[in-house]
PDB file of C-alpha atoms in Angstrom:
ATOM      1  CA  MET A   1      32.991-113.006-167.458  1.00 72.00           C
ATOM      2  CA  ASN A   2      35.484-111.125-165.212  1.00 81.00           C
ATOM      3  CA  SER A   3      35.141-110.821-161.520  1.00 83.00           C
ATOM      4  CA  ALA A   4      33.519-107.317-161.613  1.00 82.00           C
ATOM      5  CA  ASP A   5      30.958-108.726-163.962  1.00 88.00           C
ATOM      6  CA  GLN A   6      30.447-111.737-161.753  1.00 93.00           C
ATOM      7  CA  LEU A   7      29.947-109.259-158.924  1.00 95.00           C
ATOM      8  CA  GLY A   8      27.059-107.625-160.687  1.00 95.00           C
ATOM      9  CA  ALA A   9      25.509-110.828-161.627  1.00 95.00           C
ATOM     10  CA  ILE A  10      25.592-112.210-158.079  1.00 97.00           C
ATOM     11  CA  ARG A  11      24.317-109.018-156.628  1.00 97.00           C
ATOM     12  CA  ALA A  12      21.295-109.233-159.099  1.00 97.00           C
ATOM     13  CA  ARG A  13      20.581-112.786-158.083  1.00 98.00           C
ATOM     14  CA  ILE A  14      20.586-111.827-154.462  1.00 98.00           C
ATOM     15  CA  ALA A  15      18.324-108.843-155.115  1.00 98.00           C
ATOM     16  CA  HIS A  16      15.883-110.975-157.198  1.00 98.00           C
ATOM     17  CA  THR A  17      15.830-113.749-154.496  1.00 98.00           C
ATOM     18  CA  ALA A  18      15.238-111.149-151.736  1.00 98.00           C
ATOM     19  CA  LYS A  19      12.318-109.681-153.569  1.00 97.00           C
ATOM     20  CA  ILE A  20      10.700-113.038-154.034  1.00 97.00           C
ATOM     21  CA  ALA A  21      11.210-113.647-150.215  1.00 97.00           C
ATOM     22  CA  ARG A  22       9.684-110.066-149.627  1.00 98.00           C
ATOM     23  CA  ARG A  23      12.868-108.899-148.141  1.00 98.00           C
ATOM     24  CA  ASP A  24      14.973-105.816-148.744  1.00 98.00           C
ATOM     25  CA  PRO A  25      18.034-106.793-150.693  1.00 97.00           C
ATOM     26  CA  ALA A  26      19.996-104.170-148.707  1.00 97.00           C
ATOM     27  CA  ASP A  27      19.541-106.488-145.765  1.00 97.00           C
ATOM     28  CA  VAL A  28      21.812-109.112-147.254  1.00 98.00           C
ATOM     29  CA  THR A  29      25.602-108.520-147.107  1.00 98.00           C
ATOM     30  CA  LEU A  30      27.600-110.161-149.823  1.00 98.00           C
ATOM     31  CA  ILE A  31      30.952-111.268-148.440  1.00 98.00           C
ATOM     32  CA  ALA A  32      33.486-111.870-151.210  1.00 98.00           C
ATOM     33  CA  VAL A  33      35.614-114.823-149.969  1.00 97.00           C
ATOM     34  CA  SER A  34      39.025-113.721-150.926  1.00 95.00           C
ATOM     35  CA  LYS A  35      41.065-116.439-149.105  1.00 94.00           C
ATOM     36  CA  THR A  36      43.979-117.580-151.210  1.00 92.00           C
ATOM     37  CA  GLN A  37      43.252-114.839-153.833  1.00 93.00           C
ATOM     38  CA  PRO A  38      46.081-112.514-154.841  1.00 92.00           C
ATOM     39  CA  GLU A  39      45.819-108.766-154.612  1.00 93.00           C
ATOM     40  CA  GLU A  40      45.364-108.488-158.363  1.00 92.00           C
ATOM     41  CA  ALA A  41      42.245-110.684-158.290  1.00 92.00           C
ATOM     42  CA  ILE A  42      40.709-108.621-155.430  1.00 95.00           C
ATOM     43  CA  ARG A  43      41.402-105.085-156.865  1.00 95.00           C
ATOM     44  CA  PRO A  44      38.698-105.301-159.629  1.00 95.00           C
ATOM     45  CA  LEU A  45      35.960-105.908-156.970  1.00 96.00           C
ATOM     46  CA  LEU A  46      37.327-103.004-154.907  1.00 97.00           C
ATOM     47  CA  ALA A  47      37.369-100.825-157.919  1.00 96.00           C
ATOM     48  CA  ALA A  48      33.696-101.804-158.622  1.00 95.00           C
ATOM     49  CA  GLY A  49      32.770-100.575-155.175  1.00 96.00           C
ATOM     50  CA  HIS A  50      32.655-103.791-153.211  1.00 97.00           C
ATOM     51  CA  ARG A  51      33.907-103.488-149.625  1.00 98.00           C
ATOM     52  CA  ASP A  52      32.994-106.720-147.708  1.00 98.00           C
ATOM     53  CA  PHE A  53      35.620-109.480-147.891  1.00 98.00           C
ATOM     54  CA  GLY A  54      36.134-112.787-146.132  1.00 98.00           C
ATOM     55  CA  GLU A  55      39.453-114.460-145.088  1.00 97.00           C
ATOM     56  CA  ASN A  56      40.095-117.677-143.402  1.00 96.00           C
ATOM     57  CA  ARG A  57      43.477-117.113-141.779  1.00 95.00           C
ATOM     58  CA  VAL A  58      44.639-114.252-139.638  1.00 96.00           C
ATOM     59  CA  GLN A  59      48.239-114.445-140.966  1.00 95.00           C
ATOM     60  CA  GLU A  60      47.216-114.322-144.637  1.00 95.00           C
ATOM     61  CA  ALA A  61      44.855-111.425-143.958  1.00 95.00           C
ATOM     62  CA  GLN A  62      47.529-109.420-142.129  1.00 95.00           C
ATOM     63  CA  ALA A  63      49.865-109.764-145.149  1.00 95.00           C
ATOM     64  CA  LYS A  64      47.234-108.855-147.749  1.00 94.00           C
ATOM     65  CA  TRP A  65      44.878-106.285-146.451  1.00 96.00           C
ATOM     66  CA  PRO A  66      46.723-103.271-144.826  1.00 94.00           C
ATOM     67  CA  ALA A  67      47.871-101.894-148.177  1.00 94.00           C
ATOM     68  CA  LEU A  68      44.450-102.461-149.720  1.00 96.00           C
ATOM     69  CA  ARG A  69      42.695-100.719-146.828  1.00 95.00           C
ATOM     70  CA  ASP A  70      44.978 -97.676-147.416  1.00 95.00           C
ATOM     71  CA  ALA A  71      44.060 -97.693-151.134  1.00 95.00           C
ATOM     72  CA  PHE A  72      40.358 -98.233-150.702  1.00 97.00           C
ATOM     73  CA  PRO A  73      38.648 -96.790-147.615  1.00 96.00           C
ATOM     74  CA  GLY A  74      35.715 -98.463-146.135  1.00 97.00           C
ATOM     75  CA  ILE A  75      36.736-102.083-146.334  1.00 98.00           C
ATOM     76  CA  ARG A  76      35.019-104.455-143.959  1.00 98.00           C
ATOM     77  CA  LEU A  77      37.008-107.588-143.278  1.00 98.00           C
ATOM     78  CA  HIS A  78      35.335-110.746-142.139  1.00 98.00           C
ATOM     79  CA  LEU A  79      37.201-113.659-140.560  1.00 98.00           C
ATOM     80  CA  ILE A  80      35.250-116.787-141.514  1.00 97.00           C
ATOM     81  CA  GLY A  81      37.687-119.591-140.771  1.00 95.00           C
ATOM     82  CA  GLN A  82      38.310-121.463-137.545  1.00 94.00           C
ATOM     83  CA  LEU A  83      40.215-119.226-135.067  1.00 96.00           C
ATOM     84  CA  GLN A  84      42.651-120.347-132.517  1.00 95.00           C
ATOM     85  CA  SER A  85      42.389-118.700-129.130  1.00 96.00           C
ATOM     86  CA  ASN A  86      45.974-117.547-129.266  1.00 97.00           C
ATOM     87  CA  LYS A  87      45.118-115.555-132.436  1.00 97.00           C
ATOM     88  CA  ALA A  88      42.242-113.596-130.706  1.00 98.00           C
ATOM     89  CA  ALA A  89      44.082-110.378-130.193  1.00 98.00           C
ATOM     90  CA  ASP A  90      45.240-110.363-133.849  1.00 97.00           C
ATOM     91  CA  ALA A  91      41.812-111.087-135.013  1.00 98.00           C
ATOM     92  CA  VAL A  92      40.257-108.338-132.889  1.00 98.00           C
ATOM     93  CA  ALA A  93      42.914-105.893-134.218  1.00 97.00           C
ATOM     94  CA  LEU A  94      42.308-106.886-137.805  1.00 96.00           C
ATOM     95  CA  ALA A  95      38.682-107.950-138.511  1.00 97.00           C
ATOM     96  CA  ASP A  96      35.330-106.033-138.464  1.00 98.00           C
ATOM     97  CA  ALA A  97      33.527-109.298-137.952  1.00 98.00           C
ATOM     98  CA  ILE A  98      34.410-112.745-136.707  1.00 98.00           C
ATOM     99  CA  HIS A  99      32.217-115.527-137.967  1.00 98.00           C
ATOM    100  CA  ALA A 100      33.355-118.701-136.319  1.00 96.00           C
ATOM    101  CA  VAL A 101      33.053-118.092-132.527  1.00 98.00           C
ATOM    102  CA  ASP A 102      32.487-121.796-131.370  1.00 97.00           C
ATOM    103  CA  ARG A 103      33.729-122.542-127.960  1.00 97.00           C
ATOM    104  CA  PRO A 104      33.993-121.049-124.423  1.00 98.00           C
ATOM    105  CA  SER A 105      37.844-120.640-124.461  1.00 98.00           C
ATOM    106  CA  LEU A 106      37.458-118.592-127.607  1.00 98.00           C
ATOM    107  CA  VAL A 107      34.765-116.346-126.179  1.00 98.00           C
ATOM    108  CA  THR A 108      37.028-115.679-123.140  1.00 98.00           C
ATOM    109  CA  ALA A 109      40.004-114.887-125.268  1.00 98.00           C
ATOM    110  CA  LEU A 110      38.087-112.568-127.533  1.00 98.00           C
ATOM    111  CA  ALA A 111      36.514-110.731-124.648  1.00 98.00           C
ATOM    112  CA  ARG A 112      39.922-110.125-123.137  1.00 98.00           C
ATOM    113  CA  ALA A 113      41.384-108.995-126.477  1.00 98.00           C
ATOM    114  CA  MET A 114      38.513-106.629-127.141  1.00 98.00           C
ATOM    115  CA  GLU A 115      38.905-105.000-123.644  1.00 97.00           C
ATOM    116  CA  ALA A 116      42.550-104.631-124.240  1.00 97.00           C
ATOM    117  CA  ALA A 117      42.256-103.059-127.677  1.00 97.00           C
ATOM    118  CA  ALA A 118      39.131-101.111-127.058  1.00 96.00           C
ATOM    119  CA  ARG A 119      37.820-102.556-130.331  1.00 97.00           C
ATOM    120  CA  ARG A 120      34.749-104.642-130.763  1.00 97.00           C
ATOM    121  CA  PRO A 121      34.264-106.561-134.026  1.00 98.00           C
ATOM    122  CA  ASP A 122      30.908-108.176-134.608  1.00 98.00           C
ATOM    123  CA  CYS A 123      30.753-111.803-133.534  1.00 98.00           C
ATOM    124  CA  PHE A 124      28.848-114.679-135.116  1.00 98.00           C
ATOM    125  CA  LEU A 125      28.504-117.970-133.150  1.00 98.00           C
ATOM    126  CA  GLN A 126      29.177-120.914-135.388  1.00 98.00           C
ATOM    127  CA  VAL A 127      26.727-123.829-134.903  1.00 98.00           C
ATOM    128  CA  ASN A 128      27.667-127.310-136.192  1.00 98.00           C
ATOM    129  CA  ILE A 129      24.310-127.522-137.818  1.00 97.00           C
ATOM    130  CA  GLY A 130      24.802-131.021-139.338  1.00 96.00           C
ATOM    131  CA  GLU A 131      26.374-132.466-136.284  1.00 95.00           C
ATOM    132  CA  GLU A 132      29.486-133.423-138.107  1.00 94.00           C
ATOM    133  CA  PRO A 133      32.385-134.483-135.956  1.00 89.00           C
ATOM    134  CA  GLN A 134      34.964-133.160-138.446  1.00 87.00           C
ATOM    135  CA  LYS A 135      33.515-129.578-138.600  1.00 89.00           C
ATOM    136  CA  GLY A 136      33.932-126.700-136.222  1.00 90.00           C
ATOM    137  CA  GLY A 137      31.019-125.087-134.579  1.00 96.00           C
ATOM    138  CA  CYS A 138      29.244-125.674-131.275  1.00 97.00           C
ATOM    139  CA  ALA A 139      26.802-128.370-130.892  1.00 97.00           C
ATOM    140  CA  ILE A 140      23.160-127.345-131.126  1.00 97.00           C
ATOM    141  CA  ALA A 141      22.639-128.416-127.552  1.00 97.00           C
ATOM    142  CA  ASP A 142      25.512-126.333-126.406  1.00 97.00           C
ATOM    143  CA  LEU A 143      24.525-123.096-128.066  1.00 98.00           C
ATOM    144  CA  PRO A 144      22.346-121.726-125.197  1.00 98.00           C
ATOM    145  CA  ALA A 145      25.229-121.871-122.785  1.00 98.00           C
ATOM    146  CA  LEU A 146      27.714-120.473-125.335  1.00 98.00           C
ATOM    147  CA  LEU A 147      25.309-117.550-126.188  1.00 98.00           C
ATOM    148  CA  GLU A 148      24.848-116.801-122.478  1.00 98.00           C
ATOM    149  CA  GLN A 149      28.530-116.692-121.947  1.00 98.00           C
ATOM    150  CA  ALA A 150      29.153-114.506-124.973  1.00 98.00           C
ATOM    151  CA  ARG A 151      26.476-112.038-123.889  1.00 97.00           C
ATOM    152  CA  GLY A 152      27.730-112.073-120.313  1.00 97.00           C
ATOM    153  CA  ALA A 153      31.241-111.330-121.612  1.00 97.00           C
ATOM    154  CA  ASP A 154      29.682-108.344-123.555  1.00 96.00           C
ATOM    155  CA  LEU A 155      30.797-109.675-126.854  1.00 97.00           C
ATOM    156  CA  PRO A 156      28.876-107.962-129.746  1.00 98.00           C
ATOM    157  CA  VAL A 157      26.832-111.025-130.830  1.00 98.00           C
ATOM    158  CA  ALA A 158      25.629-110.214-134.294  1.00 98.00           C
ATOM    159  CA  GLY A 159      24.157-113.572-135.191  1.00 98.00           C
ATOM    160  CA  LEU A 160      24.731-117.224-135.910  1.00 98.00           C
ATOM    161  CA  MET A 161      26.792-118.921-138.637  1.00 98.00           C
ATOM    162  CA  CYS A 162      26.682-122.433-140.141  1.00 98.00           C
ATOM    163  CA  ILE A 163      28.135-124.560-142.942  1.00 97.00           C
ATOM    164  CA  PRO A 164      25.626-127.311-143.968  1.00 97.00           C
ATOM    165  CA  PRO A 165      26.900-130.818-144.740  1.00 96.00           C
ATOM    166  CA  ALA A 166      28.375-131.107-148.155  1.00 94.00           C
ATOM    167  CA  GLY A 167      26.334-132.940-150.833  1.00 93.00           C
ATOM    168  CA  LEU A 168      23.020-132.539-148.954  1.00 95.00           C
ATOM    169  CA  GLU A 169      20.188-130.167-149.647  1.00 97.00           C
ATOM    170  CA  ALA A 170      21.081-127.176-147.613  1.00 97.00           C
ATOM    171  CA  ALA A 171      17.559-125.682-147.092  1.00 98.00           C
ATOM    172  CA  PRO A 172      16.621-127.791-144.045  1.00 98.00           C
ATOM    173  CA  TYR A 173      19.826-126.709-142.284  1.00 98.00           C
ATOM    174  CA  PHE A 174      19.413-123.091-143.118  1.00 98.00           C
ATOM    175  CA  ALA A 175      15.789-123.231-141.898  1.00 98.00           C
ATOM    176  CA  LEU A 176      16.934-124.885-138.655  1.00 98.00           C
ATOM    177  CA  LEU A 177      19.580-122.183-138.073  1.00 98.00           C
ATOM    178  CA  SER A 178      16.930-119.463-138.707  1.00 98.00           C
ATOM    179  CA  LYS A 179      14.621-121.056-136.217  1.00 98.00           C
ATOM    180  CA  ILE A 180      17.344-121.373-133.528  1.00 98.00           C
ATOM    181  CA  ALA A 181      18.237-117.821-134.026  1.00 98.00           C
ATOM    182  CA  ARG A 182      14.650-116.674-133.653  1.00 97.00           C
ATOM    183  CA  ASP A 183      14.257-118.824-130.482  1.00 97.00           C
ATOM    184  CA  HIS A 184      17.274-117.012-128.980  1.00 97.00           C
ATOM    185  CA  GLY A 185      16.516-113.491-130.078  1.00 96.00           C
ATOM    186  CA  VAL A 186      19.462-113.336-132.571  1.00 97.00           C
ATOM    187  CA  THR A 187      18.860-111.526-135.881  1.00 95.00           C
ATOM    188  CA  GLY A 188      21.977-112.142-138.024  1.00 98.00           C
ATOM    189  CA  LEU A 189      22.425-115.235-139.995  1.00 98.00           C
ATOM    190  CA  SER A 190      25.787-115.921-141.862  1.00 98.00           C
ATOM    191  CA  MET A 191      24.824-118.786-144.101  1.00 98.00           C
ATOM    192  CA  GLY A 192      25.097-119.588-147.744  1.00 97.00           C
ATOM    193  CA  MET A 193      28.013-119.988-150.104  1.00 97.00           C
ATOM    194  CA  SER A 194      28.499-120.070-153.938  1.00 95.00           C
ATOM    195  CA  ASP A 195      26.386-123.113-154.531  1.00 95.00           C
ATOM    196  CA  ASP A 196      23.399-122.254-152.209  1.00 97.00           C
ATOM    197  CA  PHE A 197      23.362-118.582-151.412  1.00 98.00           C
ATOM    198  CA  GLU A 198      20.041-117.988-153.017  1.00 98.00           C
ATOM    199  CA  THR A 199      18.437-120.786-150.825  1.00 98.00           C
ATOM    200  CA  ALA A 200      20.068-119.041-147.814  1.00 98.00           C
ATOM    201  CA  VAL A 201      18.577-115.595-148.769  1.00 98.00           C
ATOM    202  CA  MET A 202      15.112-117.135-149.173  1.00 98.00           C
ATOM    203  CA  LEU A 203      15.469-118.546-145.546  1.00 98.00           C
ATOM    204  CA  GLY A 204      16.655-115.336-143.984  1.00 98.00           C
ATOM    205  CA  ALA A 205      20.427-115.052-144.437  1.00 98.00           C
ATOM    206  CA  THR A 206      21.808-111.596-143.557  1.00 98.00           C
ATOM    207  CA  HIS A 207      25.380-112.480-144.731  1.00 98.00           C
ATOM    208  CA  VAL A 208      26.381-114.819-147.583  1.00 98.00           C
ATOM    209  CA  ARG A 209      29.891-116.011-148.167  1.00 98.00           C
ATOM    210  CA  VAL A 210      30.590-116.309-151.927  1.00 97.00           C
ATOM    211  CA  GLY A 211      34.146-117.264-153.200  1.00 95.00           C
ATOM    212  CA  SER A 212      34.331-119.450-156.287  1.00 93.00           C
ATOM    213  CA  ALA A 213      31.254-117.968-157.986  1.00 93.00           C
ATOM    214  CA  LEU A 214      33.098-114.619-157.920  1.00 94.00           C
ATOM    215  CA  PHE A 215      36.645-115.581-158.273  1.00 91.00           C
ATOM    216  CA  GLY A 216      36.579-118.902-160.033  1.00 83.00           C
ATOM    217  CA  ALA A 217      37.684-122.217-158.657  1.00 73.00           C
ATOM    218  CA  ARG A 218      40.786-121.911-156.408  1.00 60.00           C
ATOM    219  CA  ALA A 219      44.070-123.095-157.706  1.00 49.00           C
TER     220      ALA A 219
END
């Protein structure tokens, strides 16, 4: 099955799951995670009408996307990887959404970059939902302060993001993020990847980040 066929199949699975959960499928954004994928792998999805794509690294996205944006209007680019504060200005110039805002210094850098550029991409605050020391994301206990800082800096806080621990059932972590979001008046939930996006949709995901299920395993 080629990537355009895979796209149709994944959209159908999202729609089916959303209906079971009594949700509108249109409320779930499928982000095609195109990190490390060459332009020739991305073009079939663009030709099929898909417009939301996820990249990990600012430098890779800067090299790949300007020409594609010229050829295919309406692309929305999501930065989903860890972001260094010194790349904040580049990220603001390039991205339509930033999914890994996880510390006070990055909030400050993004706020400054947005003011300078007069451009305001959506921001998702990343929560280290499994409390794993090797992963990015703010600690659950630190989220209220980070959220207050982000709102005070007038960042466009669109929601929360998480990556559950590998090898464990994802549902409890998605449910926890959903509860935290409700408790803090946040509506967006960026959660769910190739192996668990249907579970995430059942538990309220508004954005799912799907790579290998669309493109195949990365080389």
